[in-house]
């Protein structure tokens, strides 16, 4: 299934970390946070980045390796971009073909759009570019501060994604404890909605704040904690009104 998926949420909720972890799992075949990739999906990954840097991504991949006790990172390729995806799509397609890329993460949609995500023209142009990439694609997107639900921008971001996940996260006020993440499956074009997924990230850093080790563990009980469930009743009602089920 080559149709794109979407993961969206507020800033600081671990979206980029989960994107890298997914590529890590799919490239290595290793189980990460209790999720085992299918044999058909395992293969080289490509991280298309509009937000951070290669050094930060490599640091996080090395920390994931350390957390899993692996000698080195799997084959995850990286490209830093500044122009809209539609403007560089020929180059991206060549990279995917040359390296036999099977899985792609877009981080994030706002930068990859190269325009105002609120407009249908920009959103449709983004998905037109995505459909030219022969790989499994998952795009990371944001939610504005004044918006309680739904990915930022045009309704096409939800409508044109085959699978949509929303992420919430919580950490203590001093950010000294683990990062607790809850994922809620809001849309599935095929099959049933997945049950909520809880993931805990235990991050060990050096005195300068550089990540040394990241351990991701599956803890679905996280999804029912008060910090995660706050506001979910309204979200569920909104979903039922929109989908009629």
Coordinates of C-alpha atoms in Angstrom, one line a residue:
X1 CA 0.0 0.0 0.0
X2 CA 1.8 3.1 -1.3
X3 CA -0.9 5.7 -0.2
X4 CA 0.5 8.2 2.4
X5 CA -0.2 8.2 6.1
X6 CA -0.2 11.1 8.5
X7 CA 1.0 11.6 12.1
X8 CA 0.1 15.0 13.6
X9 CA 0.2 16.6 17.0
X10 CA 1.5 19.5 19.0
X11 CA 5.2 20.5 19.2
X12 CA 7.4 18.5 21.6
X13 CA 5.3 15.4 21.5
X14 CA 7.9 13.1 20.0
X15 CA 6.7 13.1 16.4
X16 CA 10.2 13.2 14.9
X17 CA 11.5 10.6 17.3
X18 CA 8.7 8.2 16.4
X19 CA 9.3 8.9 12.7
X20 CA 13.0 8.0 13.1
X21 CA 12.1 5.0 15.2
X22 CA 9.7 3.7 12.5
X23 CA 12.4 4.0 9.8
X24 CA 14.8 2.3 12.2
X25 CA 12.5 -0.6 12.7
X26 CA 11.6 -1.0 9.1
X27 CA 15.2 -0.7 7.9
X28 CA 16.6 -3.2 10.5
X29 CA 13.6 -5.5 11.0
X30 CA 14.0 -5.0 14.7
X31 CA 11.0 -4.7 17.0
X32 CA 10.7 -1.2 18.4
X33 CA 8.2 -0.3 21.2
X34 CA 6.6 -3.7 20.8
X35 CA 5.9 -3.2 17.1
X36 CA 7.3 -5.8 14.7
X37 CA 7.5 -4.7 11.1
X38 CA 6.1 -7.0 8.4
X39 CA 8.6 -8.8 6.2
X40 CA 7.3 -7.1 3.1
X41 CA 7.8 -3.6 4.6
X42 CA 11.4 -4.1 5.7
X43 CA 13.9 -2.2 3.6
X44 CA 16.1 0.9 3.3
X45 CA 14.5 4.1 4.6
X46 CA 14.8 7.8 3.6
X47 CA 14.2 10.7 6.1
X48 CA 13.3 13.9 4.2
X49 CA 13.8 16.7 6.8
X50 CA 12.6 20.3 6.7
X51 CA 12.9 20.9 10.4
X52 CA 16.2 19.7 12.1
X53 CA 19.6 18.7 10.9
X54 CA 21.5 15.6 9.9
X55 CA 23.6 15.7 13.1
X56 CA 20.5 15.7 15.3
X57 CA 19.0 12.8 13.3
X58 CA 22.2 10.8 13.4
X59 CA 22.5 11.4 17.2
X60 CA 18.9 10.1 17.7
X61 CA 19.5 7.0 15.5
X62 CA 22.7 6.2 17.4
X63 CA 20.8 6.6 20.7
X64 CA 18.1 4.2 19.5
X65 CA 20.8 1.7 18.6
X66 CA 22.3 2.1 22.1
X67 CA 18.8 1.6 23.7
X68 CA 18.3 -1.6 21.7
X69 CA 21.8 -2.9 22.3
X70 CA 22.7 -2.9 18.6
X71 CA 26.2 -2.4 17.2
X72 CA 25.2 0.3 14.7
X73 CA 22.4 2.0 12.9
X74 CA 20.5 0.3 10.0
X75 CA 20.4 1.8 6.5
X76 CA 18.5 5.0 7.0
X77 CA 19.4 7.7 4.5
X78 CA 19.0 11.4 5.2
X79 CA 18.3 14.5 3.1
X80 CA 17.9 18.1 4.4
X81 CA 15.6 20.3 2.3
X82 CA 14.6 23.9 2.1
X83 CA 12.4 24.0 -1.0
X84 CA 8.9 22.6 -1.5
X85 CA 8.6 18.9 -2.2
X86 CA 6.9 19.6 -5.6
X87 CA 10.0 21.5 -6.6
X88 CA 12.5 18.8 -5.8
X89 CA 10.4 15.8 -6.6
X90 CA 12.5 14.7 -9.5
X91 CA 15.6 14.6 -7.3
X92 CA 13.8 12.7 -4.6
X93 CA 12.4 10.1 -7.1
X94 CA 16.0 9.5 -8.4
X95 CA 17.2 9.0 -4.8
X96 CA 14.4 6.5 -4.1
X97 CA 15.1 4.6 -7.2
X98 CA 18.9 4.6 -6.9
X99 CA 18.9 3.5 -3.2
X100 CA 15.9 1.1 -3.5
X101 CA 14.1 3.1 -0.8
X102 CA 11.1 1.3 0.6
X103 CA 10.0 3.7 3.3
X104 CA 10.0 7.5 3.5
X105 CA 9.3 9.9 6.4
X106 CA 8.4 13.5 5.6
X107 CA 9.3 15.9 8.5
X108 CA 7.3 18.0 8.3
X109 CA 4.3 18.8 6.0
X110 CA 4.5 22.6 6.6
X111 CA 8.0 22.9 5.2
X112 CA 7.4 20.3 2.5
X113 CA 4.4 22.3 1.2
X114 CA 6.3 25.4 0.5
X115 CA 3.2 27.6 0.9
X116 CA 0.2 28.1 3.1
X117 CA -1.2 24.7 4.1
X118 CA -4.6 26.2 4.6
X119 CA -5.1 26.5 0.9
X120 CA -6.5 23.6 -1.2
X121 CA -4.0 24.4 -4.0
X122 CA -0.9 23.9 -1.8
X123 CA -2.3 20.8 -0.1
X124 CA -3.2 19.1 -3.3
X125 CA 0.1 20.0 -4.8
X126 CA 1.8 18.4 -1.8
X127 CA -0.1 15.1 -2.3
X128 CA 0.5 15.2 -6.1
X129 CA 4.2 15.2 -5.4
X130 CA 3.9 12.4 -2.8
X131 CA 2.1 10.2 -5.3
X132 CA 5.2 10.3 -7.5
X133 CA 7.3 8.6 -4.9
X134 CA 7.3 4.8 -5.2
X135 CA 7.6 4.0 -1.5
X136 CA 5.6 3.7 1.7
X137 CA 5.2 7.3 3.0
X138 CA 4.4 8.7 6.4
X139 CA 4.2 12.5 6.8
X140 CA 4.6 14.4 10.1
X141 CA 2.4 17.4 10.6
X142 CA 1.5 19.9 13.3
X143 CA -1.6 21.3 15.1
X144 CA -1.9 25.0 15.7
X145 CA -2.0 26.2 19.3
X146 CA -5.5 27.5 19.0
X147 CA -6.9 24.4 17.4
X148 CA -8.1 21.5 19.6
X149 CA -8.3 18.9 16.9
X150 CA -7.4 18.0 13.3
X151 CA -4.1 18.6 11.4
X152 CA -3.2 22.2 10.6
X153 CA -4.5 23.5 7.3
X154 CA -6.7 22.3 4.5
X155 CA -9.2 19.4 5.0
X156 CA -7.3 17.6 2.2
X157 CA -4.5 16.6 4.6
X158 CA -7.0 14.3 6.4
X159 CA -9.0 13.4 3.4
X160 CA -6.1 12.4 1.2
X161 CA -4.3 10.4 3.8
X162 CA -5.1 6.7 4.0
X163 CA -4.3 6.5 7.7
X164 CA -4.3 9.4 10.2
X165 CA -2.8 9.2 13.7
X166 CA -2.9 11.9 16.4
X167 CA -0.3 12.0 19.1
X168 CA -0.4 13.4 22.6
X169 CA 2.5 13.5 25.1
X170 CA 3.2 14.3 28.7
X171 CA 6.4 14.8 30.7
X172 CA 6.9 16.1 34.2
X173 CA 7.3 19.9 34.6
X174 CA 11.1 19.6 34.9
X175 CA 11.3 17.3 31.9
X176 CA 13.4 14.9 34.0
X177 CA 11.2 11.9 33.7
X178 CA 10.3 9.7 30.7
X179 CA 8.3 11.1 27.8
X180 CA 4.9 9.4 27.7
X181 CA 3.3 9.3 24.2
X182 CA -0.3 8.3 23.3
X183 CA -1.3 7.6 19.7
X184 CA -4.9 7.6 18.6
X185 CA -6.0 6.2 15.3
X186 CA -8.5 8.7 13.8
X187 CA -8.8 7.4 10.2
X188 CA -8.3 4.2 8.3
X189 CA -9.3 3.9 4.6
X190 CA -9.0 0.1 4.8
X191 CA -9.6 -2.2 7.8
X192 CA -10.5 -1.3 11.3
X193 CA -9.2 1.5 13.5
X194 CA -6.3 0.5 15.6
X195 CA -6.6 0.6 19.4
X196 CA -4.8 3.5 21.1
X197 CA -1.1 2.9 21.5
X198 CA 1.0 4.0 24.5
X199 CA 4.8 4.4 24.2
X200 CA 7.2 5.5 26.9
X201 CA 10.6 7.1 25.9
X202 CA 13.4 6.9 28.4
X203 CA 16.1 9.2 27.2
X204 CA 19.6 9.3 28.6
X205 CA 21.6 12.4 27.8
X206 CA 25.1 13.6 28.5
X207 CA 25.8 16.8 30.5
X208 CA 25.6 18.9 27.3
X209 CA 22.2 17.5 26.5
X210 CA 23.3 15.2 23.7
X211 CA 21.3 12.0 23.5
X212 CA 23.2 8.8 24.5
X213 CA 20.5 6.3 24.7
X214 CA 16.7 6.0 24.0
X215 CA 14.6 3.1 25.1
X216 CA 11.1 3.0 23.7
X217 CA 8.7 0.6 25.4
X218 CA 5.1 -0.2 24.6
X219 CA 2.8 0.8 27.5
X220 CA -0.8 1.1 26.3
X221 CA -2.0 2.0 29.8
X222 CA -0.5 5.4 29.1
X223 CA -3.4 6.2 26.8
X224 CA -5.9 6.1 29.7
X225 CA -3.9 8.4 32.0
X226 CA -5.7 11.7 32.9
X227 CA -3.1 13.8 31.0
X228 CA -3.8 11.9 27.8
X229 CA -7.6 11.5 28.1
X230 CA -8.3 15.2 28.8
X231 CA -10.5 16.5 26.0
X232 CA -11.0 13.1 24.3
X233 CA -14.7 13.1 24.9
X234 CA -15.1 16.2 22.8
X235 CA -12.8 14.6 20.2
X236 CA -14.9 11.5 20.0
X237 CA -18.1 13.5 19.6
X238 CA -16.5 15.5 16.8
X239 CA -15.4 12.3 15.1
X240 CA -18.9 10.8 15.3
X241 CA -20.5 13.9 13.9
X242 CA -18.1 14.0 11.0
X243 CA -18.1 10.3 10.2
X244 CA -21.6 9.3 11.2
X245 CA -20.5 6.1 12.8

